[in-house]
Amino acid sequence: MSLPNVDSRRRVAREYVIAALVLAAVYGICLLAAPPQRDFPLLDDWAYAQSVRHLLDTGQLRISEWASTTLVFQVYWGALFAKLWGGFSFTALSSSTLVFGFIASLGLYDLLRQLDLDAPAALLGSLTFVVNPIGLFLSYAFMSDIFYLGLMLLSLTFYARGVRHSAPWALLAGSVLAAGAYLARQLGALIPVAVILAWVWRDAEKARVRLKPLLLIGLIPLLVIIVHSYWLIYIHGVTWAIKVASVTMGLRQLLQPGAPLLIVVKAWFTVMYLGLFTAPIWAAQVTSRAMPRERLVRLGKFYGVWLIVLSVFVLALTVFIGRPMPFLKDLLNREGIGNVVLNGHKTPVTPDWVFTLMTVAAPLVGAAQGAVWTDVMLDWRREITRPSAALVWASLGMLGVTIIGVFFVDRYVLILVPVGVYLVLRLGQIKPAGWWIGLGVCAVMLAYGIVEMSDHLAWNTARWAAGRQLVSRGIPPEAIDGGFEWVGWYEFETALPRAIARGYKEDLYTWMTLTPKPYKLAFEPLPGYTVLYQVPYRSPWIGRTGYIYALKEAAP
């Protein structure tokens, strides 16, 4: 009688092994195509790297004043990899993120299996997450996004086990990981809240609410939040970025007359970008044509409304801005992926027609995501009784917090990819033809991400080589305008106190301009500057070459 169960467990184990090997192979392709070796920061990770370096040098945890996230888990994880690498390096920090990205992909696969999706569908969903160009870029940086996503997914998959099977050990494991998610980003506090709501609703339907599971779900995260808050406020001190960007500027924006309209616009951006990020799943679902007719008719009504709204929105944006996507400029840019912060014109890697295609596709797939989410919201009573309730409601909470914040950029949508993937996959059985179509779209997204990432690493390597050559000639780093990361790495800790002393405590970027910078790094010669030398770079996969110019301000 036990043999079928044994065979079933073996089959599931094989499926997990195959999924892990496939996901590892994709990461292996990325590592071979775009090696993560770097000796320079990416995006804001100069600030987080400084915290790691301080921990390694002194044994004390110090969160950078630039950080608006909790950051604790990330700093210790990065320090561990730096120890394994023999000392601090940005390559060690990139490696730490890439490893956690792989862990996150396994967590998503397991979560999708826990939510009753079959192995091929779960694998396609995990691949969609891995090949996301923004996720790929962030996997090479030492930002908080991947660490939070990984801990969120691991927490939710254990919570899902615990809720479905009333397993105390799984609830406890989920709560520990939720506490870890909070120590990566404050959003982690929403995870146990969503699980508790789902659990209480399920118990309420049975006319009983049990206290012990609620304590297993929420007690550890609550204690961690209390201890961390006390430490941050009374021992470490609340960081400047939290006080300015999260509190002062956030409240100021919420009190503006146009705040409600801005929130609606951010929601429109969210569904459009989420639609693009889940394109492989939509391609697989449409090809499979397995959605029940009743569900198709219901979603079709919602889709029509969303399509009209988003089409008008995209048309208005295109006319107003004067160009097609990307509309949210952060990591996806026409000039290339990531921060393109130097002066001068950089030759784009990706052809313009790709962004035109994205502009046309955005309202189509965005309306599909909008329809799915409308269905979820209108059917919330049924939704909250499903095993996926914690994932759905935690994601809604994170979306709410995100769109009322001061800043809203494309990478913030990444945290919604897991729930977006799940909601589309559960619409109908993915057939073999659909699976291969979806895999093909994944391959296209991966190729785009690798080409762009390779180019970004190439020109940044030249950029920092050009800047360090100036330093070797006796030029102070503070006298060089090498872009945001350069100025942040070399000046932030000394420039911020001076900016605050001069009355700029609520200005996020004035600290970058306090020191005169007669030297500049740029993509081309600039008027009013003399070219000292140029450092070439080559985009590996398309063979395009360019130069980073070291310039000196010309005498008047």
Tab-separated table of N, CA and C in Angstrom, residues 46-168:
chain	number	residue	atom	x	y	z
A	46	TRP	N	27.274	51.066	-3.377
A	46	TRP	CA	28.452	51.637	-2.716
A	46	TRP	C	28.161	51.878	-1.236
A	47	ALA	N	26.942	52.306	-0.923
A	47	ALA	CA	26.586	52.587	0.471
A	47	ALA	C	26.510	51.296	1.278
A	48	TYR	N	25.916	50.264	0.699
A	48	TYR	CA	25.773	48.998	1.411
A	48	TYR	C	27.127	48.300	1.532
A	49	ALA	N	27.973	48.481	0.513
A	49	ALA	CA	29.322	47.919	0.564
A	49	ALA	C	30.136	48.569	1.673
A	50	GLN	N	29.937	49.859	1.899
A	50	GLN	CA	30.645	50.529	2.985
A	50	GLN	C	30.270	49.938	4.339
A	51	SER	N	29.013	49.540	4.492
A	51	SER	CA	28.587	48.901	5.736
A	51	SER	C	29.270	47.550	5.904
A	52	VAL	N	29.397	46.796	4.817
A	52	VAL	CA	30.090	45.508	4.874
A	52	VAL	C	31.555	45.716	5.233
A	53	ARG	N	32.194	46.650	4.592
A	53	ARG	CA	33.615	46.918	4.855
A	53	ARG	C	33.832	47.346	6.303
A	54	HIS	N	32.917	48.171	6.824
A	54	HIS	CA	33.027	48.608	8.216
A	54	HIS	C	32.875	47.428	9.166
A	55	LEU	N	31.939	46.522	8.861
A	55	LEU	CA	31.750	45.336	9.697
A	55	LEU	C	32.997	44.465	9.679
A	56	LEU	N	33.603	44.290	8.511
A	56	LEU	CA	34.814	43.475	8.411
A	56	LEU	C	35.990	44.119	9.149
A	57	ASP	N	36.080	45.441	9.085
A	57	ASP	CA	37.222	46.138	9.684
A	57	ASP	C	37.104	46.271	11.205
A	58	THR	N	35.875	46.482	11.692
A	58	THR	CA	35.696	46.796	13.112
A	58	THR	C	34.898	45.754	13.889
A	59	GLY	N	34.182	44.871	13.181
A	59	GLY	CA	33.303	43.928	13.856
A	59	GLY	C	32.003	44.544	14.324
A	60	GLN	N	31.747	45.803	13.954
A	60	GLN	CA	30.536	46.502	14.374
A	60	GLN	C	29.620	46.761	13.176
A	61	LEU	N	28.329	46.633	13.411
A	61	LEU	CA	27.347	46.896	12.365
A	61	LEU	C	27.034	48.387	12.322
A	62	ARG	N	27.266	48.989	11.167
A	62	ARG	CA	26.919	50.395	10.968
A	62	ARG	C	26.190	50.522	9.636
A	63	ILE	N	24.940	50.931	9.693
A	63	ILE	CA	24.139	51.084	8.494
A	63	ILE	C	24.429	52.451	7.880
A	64	SER	N	24.679	52.489	6.588
A	64	SER	CA	24.975	53.744	5.906
A	64	SER	C	23.820	54.726	6.040
A	65	GLU	N	24.162	55.998	6.167
A	65	GLU	CA	23.138	57.042	6.224
A	65	GLU	C	22.331	57.119	4.928
A	66	TRP	N	22.867	56.561	3.846
A	66	TRP	CA	22.150	56.565	2.568
A	66	TRP	C	21.072	55.489	2.517
A	67	ALA	N	21.120	54.533	3.435
A	67	ALA	CA	20.211	53.388	3.386
A	67	ALA	C	18.860	53.736	3.985
A	68	SER	N	17.802	53.411	3.263
A	68	SER	CA	16.444	53.569	3.790
A	68	SER	C	15.807	52.216	4.085
A	69	THR	N	16.567	51.124	3.861
A	69	THR	CA	16.090	49.782	4.192
A	69	THR	C	16.770	49.309	5.473
A	70	THR	N	16.256	48.231	6.057
A	70	THR	CA	16.847	47.716	7.291
A	70	THR	C	18.278	47.227	7.068
A	71	LEU	N	18.503	46.436	6.014
A	71	LEU	CA	19.848	46.115	5.506
A	71	LEU	C	20.650	45.136	6.363
A	72	VAL	N	20.167	44.758	7.537
A	72	VAL	CA	20.975	43.982	8.470
A	72	VAL	C	21.369	42.631	7.885
A	73	PHE	N	20.383	41.883	7.394
A	73	PHE	CA	20.686	40.563	6.842
A	73	PHE	C	21.692	40.662	5.704
A	74	GLN	N	21.470	41.605	4.827
A	74	GLN	CA	22.305	41.769	3.639
A	74	GLN	C	23.761	42.040	3.997
A	75	VAL	N	23.984	42.877	4.990
A	75	VAL	CA	25.354	43.221	5.386
A	75	VAL	C	26.081	41.997	5.917
A	76	TYR	N	25.432	41.214	6.758
A	76	TYR	CA	26.091	40.025	7.305
A	76	TYR	C	26.302	38.964	6.223
A	77	TRP	N	25.342	38.821	5.320
A	77	TRP	CA	25.505	37.870	4.220
A	77	TRP	C	26.681	38.274	3.331
A	78	GLY	N	26.770	39.547	3.000
A	78	GLY	CA	27.882	40.031	2.192
A	78	GLY	C	29.208	39.871	2.897
A	79	ALA	N	29.238	40.127	4.209
A	79	ALA	CA	30.475	39.962	4.976
A	79	ALA	C	30.919	38.506	4.996
A	80	LEU	N	29.965	37.584	5.066
A	80	LEU	CA	30.304	36.157	5.022
A	80	LEU	C	31.015	35.814	3.721
A	81	PHE	N	30.490	36.287	2.605
A	81	PHE	CA	31.119	35.991	1.319
A	81	PHE	C	32.460	36.706	1.172
A	82	ALA	N	32.564	37.886	1.725
A	82	ALA	CA	33.850	38.577	1.695
A	82	ALA	C	34.898	37.773	2.463
A	83	LYS	N	34.507	37.197	3.591
A	83	LYS	CA	35.426	36.328	4.349
A	83	LYS	C	35.841	35.126	3.515
A	84	LEU	N	34.859	34.516	2.839
A	84	LEU	CA	35.159	33.347	2.005
A	84	LEU	C	36.080	33.711	0.843
A	85	TRP	N	35.952	34.942	0.342
A	85	TRP	CA	36.774	35.409	-0.774
A	85	TRP	C	38.142	35.917	-0.323
A	86	GLY	N	38.366	35.935	0.991
A	86	GLY	CA	39.649	36.386	1.494
A	86	GLY	C	39.732	37.861	1.782
A	87	GLY	N	38.639	38.564	1.768
A	87	GLY	CA	38.630	39.991	2.064
A	87	GLY	C	37.582	40.716	1.252
A	88	PHE	N	37.390	41.993	1.581
A	88	PHE	CA	36.369	42.789	0.925
A	88	PHE	C	36.654	42.940	-0.566
A	89	SER	N	35.616	42.768	-1.374
A	89	SER	CA	35.691	43.062	-2.806
A	89	SER	C	34.274	43.140	-3.343
A	90	PHE	N	34.091	43.922	-4.387
A	90	PHE	CA	32.777	44.001	-5.013
A	90	PHE	C	32.433	42.697	-5.732
A	91	THR	N	33.447	41.961	-6.175
A	91	THR	CA	33.183	40.655	-6.795
A	91	THR	C	32.573	39.706	-5.778
A	92	ALA	N	33.089	39.732	-4.544
A	92	ALA	CA	32.526	38.887	-3.487
A	92	ALA	C	31.075	39.262	-3.225
A	93	LEU	N	30.776	40.558	-3.227
A	93	LEU	CA	29.411	40.999	-2.968
A	93	LEU	C	28.479	40.609	-4.116
A	94	SER	N	28.965	40.726	-5.362
A	94	SER	CA	28.161	40.270	-6.502
A	94	SER	C	27.876	38.776	-6.401
A	95	SER	N	28.897	38.025	-6.033
A	95	SER	CA	28.729	36.570	-5.910
A	95	SER	C	27.703	36.238	-4.837
A	96	SER	N	27.726	36.997	-3.734
A	96	SER	CA	26.756	36.737	-2.664
A	96	SER	C	25.328	36.952	-3.150
A	97	THR	N	25.128	37.955	-3.989
A	97	THR	CA	23.787	38.227	-4.516
A	97	THR	C	23.368	37.171	-5.525
A	98	LEU	N	24.284	36.775	-6.395
A	98	LEU	CA	23.968	35.755	-7.389
A	98	LEU	C	23.579	34.439	-6.723
A	99	VAL	N	24.287	34.063	-5.676
A	99	VAL	CA	23.948	32.844	-4.949
A	99	VAL	C	22.550	32.957	-4.346
A	100	PHE	N	22.248	34.121	-3.789
A	100	PHE	CA	20.931	34.281	-3.183
A	100	PHE	C	19.842	34.355	-4.243
A	101	GLY	N	20.186	34.869	-5.430
A	101	GLY	CA	19.227	34.846	-6.521
A	101	GLY	C	18.846	33.425	-6.901
A	102	PHE	N	19.842	32.538	-6.931
A	102	PHE	CA	19.571	31.126	-7.220
A	102	PHE	C	18.690	30.522	-6.127
A	103	ILE	N	18.994	30.838	-4.857
A	103	ILE	CA	18.165	30.363	-3.747
A	103	ILE	C	16.732	30.871	-3.902
A	104	ALA	N	16.585	32.144	-4.305
A	104	ALA	CA	15.253	32.714	-4.501
A	104	ALA	C	14.485	31.968	-5.585
A	105	SER	N	15.166	31.601	-6.667
A	105	SER	CA	14.495	30.880	-7.753
A	105	SER	C	14.012	29.509	-7.283
A	106	LEU	N	14.805	28.837	-6.451
A	106	LEU	CA	14.366	27.552	-5.881
A	106	LEU	C	13.171	27.757	-4.954
A	107	GLY	N	13.213	28.859	-4.190
A	107	GLY	CA	12.090	29.154	-3.306
A	107	GLY	C	10.810	29.384	-4.080
A	108	LEU	N	10.901	30.082	-5.209
A	108	LEU	CA	9.709	30.313	-6.025
A	108	LEU	C	9.192	29.007	-6.612
A	109	TYR	N	10.101	28.163	-7.093
A	109	TYR	CA	9.669	26.865	-7.636
A	109	TYR	C	8.909	26.075	-6.578
A	110	ASP	N	9.469	26.011	-5.369
A	110	ASP	CA	8.815	25.252	-4.304
A	110	ASP	C	7.479	25.881	-3.920
A	111	LEU	N	7.420	27.209	-3.875
A	111	LEU	CA	6.160	27.874	-3.537
A	111	LEU	C	5.087	27.564	-4.569
A	112	LEU	N	5.436	27.608	-5.843
A	112	LEU	CA	4.455	27.308	-6.887
A	112	LEU	C	3.988	25.859	-6.802
A	113	ARG	N	4.882	24.952	-6.437
A	113	ARG	CA	4.461	23.553	-6.250
A	113	ARG	C	3.526	23.439	-5.048
A	114	GLN	N	3.829	24.166	-3.966
A	114	GLN	CA	2.966	24.139	-2.792
A	114	GLN	C	1.574	24.676	-3.108
A	115	LEU	N	1.502	25.534	-4.131
A	115	LEU	CA	0.212	26.123	-4.523
A	115	LEU	C	-0.450	25.337	-5.648
A	116	ASP	N	-0.095	24.048	-5.761
A	116	ASP	CA	-0.782	23.077	-6.621
A	116	ASP	C	-0.504	23.232	-8.116
A	117	LEU	N	0.592	23.874	-8.483
A	117	LEU	CA	0.977	23.905	-9.887
A	117	LEU	C	1.877	22.708	-10.181
A	118	ASP	N	1.766	22.173	-11.404
A	118	ASP	CA	2.590	21.020	-11.738
A	118	ASP	C	4.032	21.447	-12.005
A	119	ALA	N	4.905	20.457	-12.145
A	119	ALA	CA	6.342	20.732	-12.253
A	119	ALA	C	6.699	21.603	-13.460
A	120	PRO	N	6.196	21.325	-14.680
A	120	PRO	CA	6.552	22.176	-15.821
A	120	PRO	C	6.107	23.626	-15.641
A	121	ALA	N	4.893	23.817	-15.104
A	121	ALA	CA	4.396	25.177	-14.904
A	121	ALA	C	5.238	25.907	-13.861
A	122	ALA	N	5.568	25.223	-12.767
A	122	ALA	CA	6.380	25.837	-11.715
A	122	ALA	C	7.772	26.190	-12.230
A	123	LEU	N	8.328	25.325	-13.053
A	123	LEU	CA	9.656	25.593	-13.609
A	123	LEU	C	9.601	26.783	-14.558
A	124	LEU	N	8.565	26.855	-15.393
A	124	LEU	CA	8.436	27.993	-16.295
A	124	LEU	C	8.267	29.294	-15.507
A	125	GLY	N	7.506	29.238	-14.417
A	125	GLY	CA	7.355	30.420	-13.579
A	125	GLY	C	8.667	30.853	-12.962
A	126	SER	N	9.471	29.907	-12.499
A	126	SER	CA	10.773	30.227	-11.906
A	126	SER	C	11.731	30.773	-12.955
A	127	LEU	N	11.692	30.213	-14.155
A	127	LEU	CA	12.545	30.722	-15.231
A	127	LEU	C	12.156	32.144	-15.608
A	128	THR	N	10.862	32.430	-15.600
A	128	THR	CA	10.402	33.790	-15.901
A	128	THR	C	10.975	34.781	-14.895
A	129	PHE	N	11.059	34.373	-13.649
A	129	PHE	CA	11.654	35.212	-12.611
A	129	PHE	C	13.157	35.393	-12.845
A	130	VAL	N	13.856	34.315	-13.185
A	130	VAL	CA	15.315	34.356	-13.329
A	130	VAL	C	15.743	35.209	-14.513
A	131	VAL	N	15.035	35.120	-15.635
A	131	VAL	CA	15.476	35.806	-16.854
A	131	VAL	C	15.007	37.246	-16.928
A	132	ASN	N	14.258	37.704	-15.947
A	132	ASN	CA	13.837	39.098	-15.944
A	132	ASN	C	15.069	40.000	-16.018
A	133	PRO	N	15.165	40.890	-17.007
A	133	PRO	CA	16.384	41.713	-17.148
A	133	PRO	C	16.706	42.545	-15.921
A	134	ILE	N	15.686	43.058	-15.254
A	134	ILE	CA	15.922	43.836	-14.038
A	134	ILE	C	16.420	42.931	-12.922
A	135	GLY	N	15.804	41.765	-12.783
A	135	GLY	CA	16.264	40.819	-11.777
A	135	GLY	C	17.682	40.358	-12.051
A	136	LEU	N	18.002	40.159	-13.332
A	136	LEU	CA	19.361	39.753	-13.698
A	136	LEU	C	20.365	40.827	-13.317
A	137	PHE	N	20.049	42.082	-13.645
A	137	PHE	CA	20.957	43.174	-13.295
A	137	PHE	C	21.144	43.255	-11.788
A	138	LEU	N	20.058	43.177	-11.035
A	138	LEU	CA	20.142	43.282	-9.580
A	138	LEU	C	20.868	42.095	-8.962
A	139	SER	N	20.893	40.955	-9.656
A	139	SER	CA	21.643	39.797	-9.162
A	139	SER	C	23.146	40.035	-9.219
A	140	TYR	N	23.576	40.960	-10.072
A	140	TYR	CA	25.005	41.303	-10.158
A	140	TYR	C	25.363	42.438	-9.202
A	141	ALA	N	24.361	43.168	-8.716
A	141	ALA	CA	24.603	44.273	-7.800
A	141	ALA	C	24.392	43.795	-6.364
A	142	PHE	N	24.805	44.620	-5.416
A	142	PHE	CA	24.626	44.285	-4.000
A	142	PHE	C	23.510	45.163	-3.434
A	143	MET	N	22.346	45.072	-4.068
A	143	MET	CA	21.171	45.820	-3.637
A	143	MET	C	20.289	44.919	-2.767
A	144	SER	N	19.274	45.510	-2.137
A	144	SER	CA	18.443	44.743	-1.210
A	144	SER	C	17.361	43.924	-1.913
A	145	ASP	N	17.102	44.203	-3.191
A	145	ASP	CA	15.951	43.600	-3.885
A	145	ASP	C	15.987	42.071	-3.879
A	146	ILE	N	17.101	41.497	-4.315
A	146	ILE	CA	17.188	40.040	-4.439
A	146	ILE	C	17.166	39.371	-3.073
A	147	PHE	N	17.825	39.971	-2.094
A	147	PHE	CA	17.841	39.383	-0.755
A	147	PHE	C	16.432	39.372	-0.160
A	148	TYR	N	15.722	40.471	-0.316
A	148	TYR	CA	14.363	40.510	0.209
A	148	TYR	C	13.464	39.505	-0.518
A	149	LEU	N	13.562	39.472	-1.841
A	149	LEU	CA	12.730	38.542	-2.610
A	149	LEU	C	12.982	37.096	-2.211
A	150	GLY	N	14.255	36.736	-2.051
A	150	GLY	CA	14.587	35.372	-1.675
A	150	GLY	C	14.011	34.996	-0.323
A	151	LEU	N	14.190	35.866	0.664
A	151	LEU	CA	13.666	35.586	1.998
A	151	LEU	C	12.149	35.584	2.005
A	152	MET	N	11.537	36.479	1.234
A	152	MET	CA	10.082	36.509	1.126
A	152	MET	C	9.552	35.192	0.574
A	153	LEU	N	10.161	34.716	-0.504
A	153	LEU	CA	9.683	33.487	-1.137
A	153	LEU	C	9.906	32.272	-0.243
A	154	LEU	N	11.062	32.205	0.414
A	154	LEU	CA	11.324	31.094	1.320
A	154	LEU	C	10.346	31.113	2.491
A	155	SER	N	10.088	32.302	3.022
A	155	SER	CA	9.145	32.412	4.122
A	155	SER	C	7.754	31.955	3.695
A	156	LEU	N	7.307	32.418	2.534
A	156	LEU	CA	5.961	32.091	2.076
A	156	LEU	C	5.802	30.608	1.761
A	157	THR	N	6.855	29.980	1.251
A	157	THR	CA	6.709	28.560	0.918
A	157	THR	C	6.613	27.712	2.189
A	158	PHE	N	7.320	28.106	3.253
A	158	PHE	CA	7.172	27.375	4.516
A	158	PHE	C	5.830	27.694	5.176
A	159	TYR	N	5.429	28.941	5.116
A	159	TYR	CA	4.109	29.288	5.637
A	159	TYR	C	3.019	28.510	4.906
A	160	ALA	N	3.146	28.388	3.574
A	160	ALA	CA	2.139	27.658	2.789
A	160	ALA	C	2.044	26.208	3.256
A	161	ARG	N	3.200	25.585	3.516
A	161	ARG	CA	3.196	24.218	4.054
A	161	ARG	C	2.475	24.170	5.404
A	162	GLY	N	2.827	25.138	6.243
A	162	GLY	CA	2.254	25.130	7.581
A	162	GLY	C	0.765	25.336	7.585
A	163	VAL	N	0.276	26.238	6.742
A	163	VAL	CA	-1.155	26.522	6.694
A	163	VAL	C	-1.923	25.346	6.114
A	164	ARG	N	-1.409	24.762	5.055
A	164	ARG	CA	-2.124	23.674	4.382
A	164	ARG	C	-2.167	22.410	5.228
A	165	HIS	N	-1.049	22.120	5.900
A	165	HIS	CA	-0.941	20.841	6.617
A	165	HIS	C	-0.988	21.018	8.128
A	166	SER	N	-1.268	22.239	8.591
A	166	SER	CA	-1.270	22.531	10.033
A	166	SER	C	0.005	22.013	10.690
A	167	ALA	N	1.137	22.334	10.054
A	167	ALA	CA	2.438	21.849	10.509
A	167	ALA	C	3.142	22.931	11.320
A	168	PRO	N	3.278	22.770	12.633
A	168	PRO	CA	3.912	23.802	13.460
A	168	PRO	C	5.354	24.106	13.051
